[in-house]
């Protein structure tokens, strides 16, 4: 049995760079043998715990650059993207706890469902500028995806089990030095963290570390047009 590594990908739908990393890593699933574990976490918890004062949106010159870089990166990944109205204010003053808990509840049912929901949330926000942060907003996404028993999923998202998993995922990242998103752990097959990685733009290095191919944006795999 080869000494297989595992990648854990921590993300939050409030983080646009998580969207790019999420697309990049899930597209590479078709060409990598390395197992990929998707881990919804709570970005605000990370920022608070790491006392990160340097969020680009809080620094005007970085905010200006980030707005351009988001469009540039979305184009690279082939993702329909425009900045929603009042973007900075919304990003800095909105909690993603509701959608993140719903993602955890979805993942408990089925990882593929969770990925469909995450992708659809980002698509709604960045392709159409519609918010994704309340239960009723996420419910619309579940309805559009024809998710079965979506009411049950929404109820489950308030359960202690779901809250604990989201907290555990967040703590797992924080415990390994996380300060932003997306965040990755590359572990050995016993779960020992060999490398921590920040940013969607580090996927070529992640691939190299895994001895896997990096195939660029694989735009032919895009799911939302
Ligand atoms: N260069 C990274 C940027 C990632 C990034 O800026 N992520 C934001 C959240 S969307 C963040 O966590 N920022 C924290 C920081 O820069 O300290 C990428 O391309 O993914």
PDB file of C-alpha atoms and ligand atoms in Angstrom:
ATOM      1  CA  UNK A   1       0.000   0.000   0.000  1.00  0.00           C
ATOM      2  CA  UNK A   2       1.640   3.319  -1.044  1.00  0.00           C
ATOM      3  CA  UNK A   3       2.148   5.937   1.613  1.00  0.00           C
ATOM      4  CA  UNK A   4      -0.762   7.984   0.353  1.00  0.00           C
ATOM      5  CA  UNK A   5      -1.158  11.604   1.386  1.00  0.00           C
ATOM      6  CA  UNK A   6      -4.509  13.295   1.956  1.00  0.00           C
ATOM      7  CA  UNK A   7      -5.531  16.923   1.285  1.00  0.00           C
ATOM      8  CA  UNK A   8      -8.002  18.648   3.549  1.00  0.00           C
ATOM      9  CA  UNK A   9      -9.525  21.759   1.985  1.00  0.00           C
ATOM     10  CA  UNK A  10     -11.025  24.264   4.454  1.00  0.00           C
ATOM     11  CA  UNK A  11     -13.354  26.869   3.004  1.00  0.00           C
ATOM     12  CA  UNK A  12     -16.167  29.308   3.692  1.00  0.00           C
ATOM     13  CA  UNK A  13     -18.656  30.631   1.139  1.00  0.00           C
ATOM     14  CA  UNK A  14     -17.964  34.159   2.367  1.00  0.00           C
ATOM     15  CA  UNK A  15     -14.461  33.858   0.928  1.00  0.00           C
ATOM     16  CA  UNK A  16     -14.239  34.406  -2.835  1.00  0.00           C
ATOM     17  CA  UNK A  17     -10.757  32.909  -2.988  1.00  0.00           C
ATOM     18  CA  UNK A  18     -12.245  29.796  -1.405  1.00  0.00           C
ATOM     19  CA  UNK A  19     -14.533  29.656  -4.456  1.00  0.00           C
ATOM     20  CA  UNK A  20     -11.536  29.610  -6.794  1.00  0.00           C
ATOM     21  CA  UNK A  21      -9.659  27.055  -4.699  1.00  0.00           C
ATOM     22  CA  UNK A  22     -12.772  24.915  -4.409  1.00  0.00           C
ATOM     23  CA  UNK A  23     -13.191  24.879  -8.191  1.00  0.00           C
ATOM     24  CA  UNK A  24      -9.502  24.232  -8.749  1.00  0.00           C
ATOM     25  CA  UNK A  25      -9.199  21.359  -6.330  1.00  0.00           C
ATOM     26  CA  UNK A  26     -12.486  19.656  -7.200  1.00  0.00           C
ATOM     27  CA  UNK A  27     -11.645  19.839 -10.917  1.00  0.00           C
ATOM     28  CA  UNK A  28      -8.330  18.123 -10.154  1.00  0.00           C
ATOM     29  CA  UNK A  29     -10.101  15.241  -8.480  1.00  0.00           C
ATOM     30  CA  UNK A  30     -10.459  13.636 -11.904  1.00  0.00           C
ATOM     31  CA  UNK A  31      -6.670  13.575 -12.415  1.00  0.00           C
ATOM     32  CA  UNK A  32      -5.372  13.059  -8.840  1.00  0.00           C
ATOM     33  CA  UNK A  33      -5.272   9.821  -6.903  1.00  0.00           C
ATOM     34  CA  UNK A  34      -4.796  11.734  -3.640  1.00  0.00           C
ATOM     35  CA  UNK A  35      -7.995  11.744  -1.569  1.00  0.00           C
ATOM     36  CA  UNK A  36      -9.432  15.216  -1.011  1.00  0.00           C
ATOM     37  CA  UNK A  37     -11.523  15.970   2.062  1.00  0.00           C
ATOM     38  CA  UNK A  38     -13.706  19.048   1.885  1.00  0.00           C
ATOM     39  CA  UNK A  39     -14.042  20.895   5.192  1.00  0.00           C
ATOM     40  CA  UNK A  40     -16.540  23.742   5.570  1.00  0.00           C
ATOM     41  CA  UNK A  41     -15.258  26.002   8.361  1.00  0.00           C
ATOM     42  CA  UNK A  42     -16.141  29.365   9.847  1.00  0.00           C
ATOM     43  CA  UNK A  43     -13.949  32.113   8.436  1.00  0.00           C
ATOM     44  CA  UNK A  44     -14.987  34.720  11.025  1.00  0.00           C
ATOM     45  CA  UNK A  45     -13.864  32.342  13.775  1.00  0.00           C
ATOM     46  CA  UNK A  46     -10.483  32.008  12.089  1.00  0.00           C
ATOM     47  CA  UNK A  47     -10.061  35.762  11.674  1.00  0.00           C
ATOM     48  CA  UNK A  48     -11.041  36.380  15.283  1.00  0.00           C
ATOM     49  CA  UNK A  49      -8.793  33.703  16.718  1.00  0.00           C
ATOM     50  CA  UNK A  50      -5.767  34.604  14.589  1.00  0.00           C
ATOM     51  CA  UNK A  51      -6.308  38.304  15.361  1.00  0.00           C
ATOM     52  CA  UNK A  52      -5.701  38.890  11.674  1.00  0.00           C
ATOM     53  CA  UNK A  53      -5.920  42.665  11.155  1.00  0.00           C
ATOM     54  CA  UNK A  54      -4.690  42.406   7.569  1.00  0.00           C
ATOM     55  CA  UNK A  55      -7.782  41.354   5.647  1.00  0.00           C
ATOM     56  CA  UNK A  56      -7.232  42.948   2.225  1.00  0.00           C
ATOM     57  CA  UNK A  57     -10.711  44.501   2.271  1.00  0.00           C
ATOM     58  CA  UNK A  58      -9.774  46.531   5.350  1.00  0.00           C
ATOM     59  CA  UNK A  59      -6.821  48.213   3.622  1.00  0.00           C
ATOM     60  CA  UNK A  60      -7.991  50.587   0.838  1.00  0.00           C
ATOM     61  CA  UNK A  61      -5.073  50.003  -1.538  1.00  0.00           C
ATOM     62  CA  UNK A  62      -5.378  46.230  -1.124  1.00  0.00           C
ATOM     63  CA  UNK A  63      -9.157  46.403  -1.457  1.00  0.00           C
ATOM     64  CA  UNK A  64      -8.731  48.150  -4.811  1.00  0.00           C
ATOM     65  CA  UNK A  65      -6.262  45.527  -5.953  1.00  0.00           C
ATOM     66  CA  UNK A  66      -8.399  42.672  -4.631  1.00  0.00           C
ATOM     67  CA  UNK A  67     -11.441  43.798  -6.592  1.00  0.00           C
ATOM     68  CA  UNK A  68      -9.373  43.618  -9.785  1.00  0.00           C
ATOM     69  CA  UNK A  69      -7.643  40.411  -8.759  1.00  0.00           C
ATOM     70  CA  UNK A  70     -10.983  38.685  -8.102  1.00  0.00           C
ATOM     71  CA  UNK A  71     -12.144  39.427 -11.653  1.00  0.00           C
ATOM     72  CA  UNK A  72      -8.750  38.394 -13.036  1.00  0.00           C
ATOM     73  CA  UNK A  73      -8.804  35.116 -11.084  1.00  0.00           C
ATOM     74  CA  UNK A  74     -12.440  34.362 -11.930  1.00  0.00           C
ATOM     75  CA  UNK A  75     -11.574  34.762 -15.593  1.00  0.00           C
ATOM     76  CA  UNK A  76      -8.670  32.341 -15.166  1.00  0.00           C
ATOM     77  CA  UNK A  77     -10.912  29.711 -13.540  1.00  0.00           C
ATOM     78  CA  UNK A  78     -13.752  30.316 -16.006  1.00  0.00           C
ATOM     79  CA  UNK A  79     -16.164  31.405 -13.289  1.00  0.00           C
ATOM     80  CA  UNK A  80     -18.936  33.937 -14.042  1.00  0.00           C
ATOM     81  CA  UNK A  81     -18.162  36.734 -11.626  1.00  0.00           C
ATOM     82  CA  UNK A  82     -19.028  40.319 -10.889  1.00  0.00           C
ATOM     83  CA  UNK A  83     -18.724  42.177  -7.640  1.00  0.00           C
ATOM     84  CA  UNK A  84     -22.059  42.319  -5.834  1.00  0.00           C
ATOM     85  CA  UNK A  85     -23.340  45.777  -4.881  1.00  0.00           C
ATOM     86  CA  UNK A  86     -21.896  47.192  -1.646  1.00  0.00           C
ATOM     87  CA  UNK A  87     -19.430  44.284  -1.690  1.00  0.00           C
ATOM     88  CA  UNK A  88     -16.844  45.352   0.895  1.00  0.00           C
ATOM     89  CA  UNK A  89     -19.434  46.400   3.429  1.00  0.00           C
ATOM     90  CA  UNK A  90     -21.385  43.195   2.963  1.00  0.00           C
ATOM     91  CA  UNK A  91     -18.299  40.994   3.256  1.00  0.00           C
ATOM     92  CA  UNK A  92     -17.047  42.695   6.396  1.00  0.00           C
ATOM     93  CA  UNK A  93     -20.392  42.883   8.174  1.00  0.00           C
ATOM     94  CA  UNK A  94     -22.181  39.669   7.262  1.00  0.00           C
ATOM     95  CA  UNK A  95     -21.982  36.338   9.036  1.00  0.00           C
ATOM     96  CA  UNK A  96     -21.691  33.135   7.035  1.00  0.00           C
ATOM     97  CA  UNK A  97     -22.691  30.915   9.958  1.00  0.00           C
ATOM     98  CA  UNK A  98     -26.065  29.973   8.410  1.00  0.00           C
ATOM     99  CA  UNK A  99     -24.792  28.771   5.013  1.00  0.00           C
ATOM    100  CA  UNK A 100     -21.750  27.117   6.604  1.00  0.00           C
ATOM    101  CA  UNK A 101     -23.952  25.093   8.968  1.00  0.00           C
ATOM    102  CA  UNK A 102     -26.213  24.141   6.085  1.00  0.00           C
ATOM    103  CA  UNK A 103     -23.145  22.943   4.177  1.00  0.00           C
ATOM    104  CA  UNK A 104     -22.140  20.773   7.135  1.00  0.00           C
ATOM    105  CA  UNK A 105     -25.687  19.374   7.328  1.00  0.00           C
ATOM    106  CA  UNK A 106     -25.591  18.673   3.573  1.00  0.00           C
ATOM    107  CA  UNK A 107     -22.236  16.949   3.893  1.00  0.00           C
ATOM    108  CA  UNK A 108     -23.594  14.683   6.615  1.00  0.00           C
ATOM    109  CA  UNK A 109     -26.093  13.515   4.017  1.00  0.00           C
ATOM    110  CA  UNK A 110     -23.692  13.331   1.094  1.00  0.00           C
ATOM    111  CA  UNK A 111     -20.426  15.102   0.197  1.00  0.00           C
ATOM    112  CA  UNK A 112     -21.490  15.537  -3.449  1.00  0.00           C
ATOM    113  CA  UNK A 113     -24.656  17.298  -2.290  1.00  0.00           C
ATOM    114  CA  UNK A 114     -22.582  19.633  -0.100  1.00  0.00           C
ATOM    115  CA  UNK A 115     -20.368  20.493  -3.070  1.00  0.00           C
ATOM    116  CA  UNK A 116     -23.390  21.187  -5.290  1.00  0.00           C
ATOM    117  CA  UNK A 117     -24.887  23.461  -2.631  1.00  0.00           C
ATOM    118  CA  UNK A 118     -21.607  25.347  -2.046  1.00  0.00           C
ATOM    119  CA  UNK A 119     -21.107  25.890  -5.766  1.00  0.00           C
ATOM    120  CA  UNK A 120     -24.704  27.042  -6.225  1.00  0.00           C
ATOM    121  CA  UNK A 121     -24.399  29.487  -3.318  1.00  0.00           C
ATOM    122  CA  UNK A 122     -21.283  31.077  -4.771  1.00  0.00           C
ATOM    123  CA  UNK A 123     -22.861  31.146  -8.226  1.00  0.00           C
ATOM    124  CA  UNK A 124     -25.954  32.912  -6.914  1.00  0.00           C
ATOM    125  CA  UNK A 125     -23.820  35.502  -5.146  1.00  0.00           C
ATOM    126  CA  UNK A 126     -21.203  36.167  -7.802  1.00  0.00           C
ATOM    127  CA  UNK A 127     -23.099  35.571 -11.048  1.00  0.00           C
ATOM    128  CA  UNK A 128     -26.366  37.208  -9.943  1.00  0.00           C
ATOM    129  CA  UNK A 129     -25.388  39.377  -6.969  1.00  0.00           C
ATOM    130  CA  UNK A 130     -28.075  37.762  -4.794  1.00  0.00           C
ATOM    131  CA  UNK A 131     -27.285  37.276  -1.095  1.00  0.00           C
ATOM    132  CA  UNK A 132     -26.729  33.825   0.400  1.00  0.00           C
ATOM    133  CA  UNK A 133     -26.522  34.434   4.116  1.00  0.00           C
ATOM    134  CA  UNK A 134     -29.984  33.768   5.576  1.00  0.00           C
ATOM    135  CA  UNK A 135     -31.933  30.542   5.848  1.00  0.00           C
ATOM    136  CA  UNK A 136     -34.555  31.674   3.371  1.00  0.00           C
ATOM    137  CA  UNK A 137     -31.868  32.697   0.862  1.00  0.00           C
ATOM    138  CA  UNK A 138     -30.177  29.298   1.144  1.00  0.00           C
ATOM    139  CA  UNK A 139     -33.590  27.598   1.009  1.00  0.00           C
ATOM    140  CA  UNK A 140     -34.128  29.150  -2.440  1.00  0.00           C
ATOM    141  CA  UNK A 141     -30.860  27.608  -3.590  1.00  0.00           C
ATOM    142  CA  UNK A 142     -31.862  24.191  -2.218  1.00  0.00           C
ATOM    143  CA  UNK A 143     -35.195  24.503  -3.985  1.00  0.00           C
ATOM    144  CA  UNK A 144     -33.538  25.417  -7.296  1.00  0.00           C
ATOM    145  CA  UNK A 145     -31.280  22.376  -6.915  1.00  0.00           C
ATOM    146  CA  UNK A 146     -34.344  20.184  -6.215  1.00  0.00           C
ATOM    147  CA  UNK A 147     -32.761  18.959  -2.981  1.00  0.00           C
ATOM    148  CA  UNK A 148     -34.973  16.306  -1.377  1.00  0.00           C
ATOM    149  CA  UNK A 149     -36.309  17.004   2.119  1.00  0.00           C
ATOM    150  CA  UNK A 150     -34.640  20.400   2.168  1.00  0.00           C
ATOM    151  CA  UNK A 151     -36.733  21.427   5.201  1.00  0.00           C
ATOM    152  CA  UNK A 152     -35.128  18.599   7.134  1.00  0.00           C
ATOM    153  CA  UNK A 153     -31.679  19.777   6.072  1.00  0.00           C
ATOM    154  CA  UNK A 154     -32.442  23.322   7.232  1.00  0.00           C
ATOM    155  CA  UNK A 155     -33.653  22.029  10.581  1.00  0.00           C
ATOM    156  CA  UNK A 156     -30.642  19.779  10.939  1.00  0.00           C
ATOM    157  CA  UNK A 157     -28.363  22.772  10.420  1.00  0.00           C
ATOM    158  CA  UNK A 158     -29.428  23.990  13.882  1.00  0.00           C
ATOM    159  CA  UNK A 159     -28.519  20.716  15.578  1.00  0.00           C
ATOM    160  CA  UNK A 160     -25.746  20.371  18.142  1.00  0.00           C
ATOM    161  CA  UNK A 161     -24.097  17.790  15.885  1.00  0.00           C
ATOM    162  CA  UNK A 162     -23.789  20.236  12.989  1.00  0.00           C
ATOM    163  CA  UNK A 163     -22.649  23.103  15.217  1.00  0.00           C
ATOM    164  CA  UNK A 164     -19.978  20.857  16.725  1.00  0.00           C
ATOM    165  CA  UNK A 165     -18.652  19.692  13.367  1.00  0.00           C
ATOM    166  CA  UNK A 166     -18.363  23.267  12.099  1.00  0.00           C
ATOM    167  CA  UNK A 167     -16.555  24.210  15.307  1.00  0.00           C
ATOM    168  CA  UNK A 168     -14.271  21.175  15.083  1.00  0.00           C
ATOM    169  CA  UNK A 169     -13.381  21.896  11.448  1.00  0.00           C
ATOM    170  CA  UNK A 170     -12.593  25.508  12.357  1.00  0.00           C
ATOM    171  CA  UNK A 171     -10.562  24.476  15.397  1.00  0.00           C
ATOM    172  CA  UNK A 172      -8.646  21.918  13.354  1.00  0.00           C
ATOM    173  CA  UNK A 173      -7.519  24.662  10.961  1.00  0.00           C
ATOM    174  CA  UNK A 174      -6.827  27.179  13.757  1.00  0.00           C
ATOM    175  CA  UNK A 175      -4.839  24.536  15.624  1.00  0.00           C
ATOM    176  CA  UNK A 176      -2.522  24.314  12.635  1.00  0.00           C
ATOM    177  CA  UNK A 177      -1.914  28.041  12.287  1.00  0.00           C
ATOM    178  CA  UNK A 178      -4.759  29.099   9.999  1.00  0.00           C
ATOM    179  CA  UNK A 179      -5.396  32.830   9.512  1.00  0.00           C
ATOM    180  CA  UNK A 180      -7.341  32.934   6.241  1.00  0.00           C
ATOM    181  CA  UNK A 181      -9.148  31.053   3.495  1.00  0.00           C
ATOM    182  CA  UNK A 182      -8.927  28.869   1.603  1.00  0.00           C
ATOM    183  CA  UNK A 183      -6.684  26.812   3.848  1.00  0.00           C
ATOM    184  CA  UNK A 184      -5.294  23.330   3.253  1.00  0.00           C
ATOM    185  CA  UNK A 185      -3.636  20.607   5.255  1.00  0.00           C
ATOM    186  CA  UNK A 186      -1.635  17.978   3.484  1.00  0.00           C
ATOM    187  CA  UNK A 187      -1.420  15.004   5.812  1.00  0.00           C
ATOM    188  CA  UNK A 188       0.143  11.583   5.732  1.00  0.00           C
ATOM    189  CA  UNK A 189      -2.158   8.582   5.790  1.00  0.00           C
ATOM    190  CA  UNK A 190      -2.151   8.644   9.601  1.00  0.00           C
ATOM    191  CA  UNK A 191      -3.486  12.195   9.668  1.00  0.00           C
ATOM    192  CA  UNK A 192      -0.178  13.876  10.587  1.00  0.00           C
ATOM    193  CA  UNK A 193      -0.053  17.363   9.035  1.00  0.00           C
ATOM    194  CA  UNK A 194       2.966  17.546   6.723  1.00  0.00           C
ATOM    195  CA  UNK A 195       2.245  20.931   5.162  1.00  0.00           C
ATOM    196  CA  UNK A 196      -0.217  23.779   5.686  1.00  0.00           C
ATOM    197  CA  UNK A 197      -1.165  25.954   2.718  1.00  0.00           C
ATOM    198  CA  UNK A 198      -2.965  29.308   2.360  1.00  0.00           C
ATOM    199  CA  UNK A 199      -4.554  30.403  -0.896  1.00  0.00           C
ATOM    200  CA  UNK A 200      -6.151  29.150  -4.073  1.00  0.00           C
ATOM    201  CA  UNK A 201      -3.059  30.281  -5.959  1.00  0.00           C
ATOM    202  CA  UNK A 202      -0.921  27.655  -4.219  1.00  0.00           C
ATOM    203  CA  UNK A 203      -2.548  24.713  -6.013  1.00  0.00           C
ATOM    204  CA  UNK A 204       0.440  24.208  -8.360  1.00  0.00           C
ATOM    205  CA  UNK A 205       2.686  23.788  -5.307  1.00  0.00           C
ATOM    206  CA  UNK A 206       0.167  21.516  -3.612  1.00  0.00           C
ATOM    207  CA  UNK A 207       0.129  19.325  -6.724  1.00  0.00           C
ATOM    208  CA  UNK A 208       3.927  19.262  -6.818  1.00  0.00           C
ATOM    209  CA  UNK A 209       4.135  18.267  -3.141  1.00  0.00           C
ATOM    210  CA  UNK A 210       1.654  15.454  -3.807  1.00  0.00           C
ATOM    211  CA  UNK A 211       3.557  14.351  -6.937  1.00  0.00           C
ATOM    212  CA  UNK A 212       0.313  14.901  -8.831  1.00  0.00           C
ATOM    213  CA  UNK A 213      -0.188  16.842 -12.094  1.00  0.00           C
ATOM    214  CA  UNK A 214      -1.345  20.456 -12.042  1.00  0.00           C
ATOM    215  CA  UNK A 215      -3.581  20.940 -15.065  1.00  0.00           C
ATOM    216  CA  UNK A 216      -4.283  24.661 -14.776  1.00  0.00           C
ATOM    217  CA  UNK A 217      -7.858  25.946 -14.603  1.00  0.00           C
ATOM    218  CA  UNK A 218      -9.392  22.938 -16.455  1.00  0.00           C
ATOM    219  CA  UNK A 219     -12.063  25.325 -17.721  1.00  0.00           C
ATOM    220  CA  UNK A 220     -13.726  22.514 -19.669  1.00  0.00           C
ATOM    221  CA  UNK A 221     -14.863  21.196 -16.257  1.00  0.00           C
ATOM    222  CA  UNK A 222     -16.740  24.323 -15.258  1.00  0.00           C
ATOM    223  CA  UNK A 223     -20.245  23.553 -14.021  1.00  0.00           C
ATOM    224  CA  UNK A 224     -21.873  26.962 -13.805  1.00  0.00           C
ATOM    225  CA  UNK A 225     -21.862  28.978 -16.988  1.00  0.00           C
TER     226      UNK A 225
HETATM  227  N1  LIG B   1      -3.562  34.911  -2.828  1.00  0.00           N
HETATM  228  C1  LIG B   1      -4.632  34.193  -2.171  1.00  0.00           C
HETATM  229  C2  LIG B   1      -5.487  35.199  -1.448  1.00  0.00           C
HETATM  230  C3  LIG B   1      -6.473  34.547  -0.521  1.00  0.00           C
HETATM  231  C4  LIG B   1      -7.186  35.591   0.329  1.00  0.00           C
HETATM  232  O1  LIG B   1      -6.888  36.805   0.273  1.00  0.00           O
HETATM  233  N2  LIG B   1      -8.132  35.129   1.126  1.00  0.00           N
HETATM  234  C5  LIG B   1      -8.827  36.009   2.043  1.00  0.00           C
HETATM  235  C6  LIG B   1     -10.248  35.525   2.242  1.00  0.00           C
HETATM  236  S1  LIG B   1     -11.168  35.582   0.721  1.00  0.00           S
HETATM  237  C7  LIG B   1      -8.101  35.928   3.367  1.00  0.00           C
HETATM  238  O2  LIG B   1      -8.241  34.956   4.068  1.00  0.00           O
HETATM  239  N3  LIG B   1      -7.290  36.918   3.681  1.00  0.00           N
HETATM  240  C8  LIG B   1      -6.543  36.907   4.883  1.00  0.00           C
HETATM  241  C9  LIG B   1      -5.202  37.527   4.704  1.00  0.00           C
HETATM  242  O3  LIG B   1      -4.845  37.873   3.551  1.00  0.00           O
HETATM  243  O4  LIG B   1      -4.495  37.650   5.694  1.00  0.00           O
HETATM  244  C10 LIG B   1      -5.432  33.415  -3.232  1.00  0.00           C
HETATM  245  O5  LIG B   1      -5.230  33.654  -4.434  1.00  0.00           O
HETATM  246  O6  LIG B   1      -6.241  32.568  -2.871  1.00  0.00           O
END
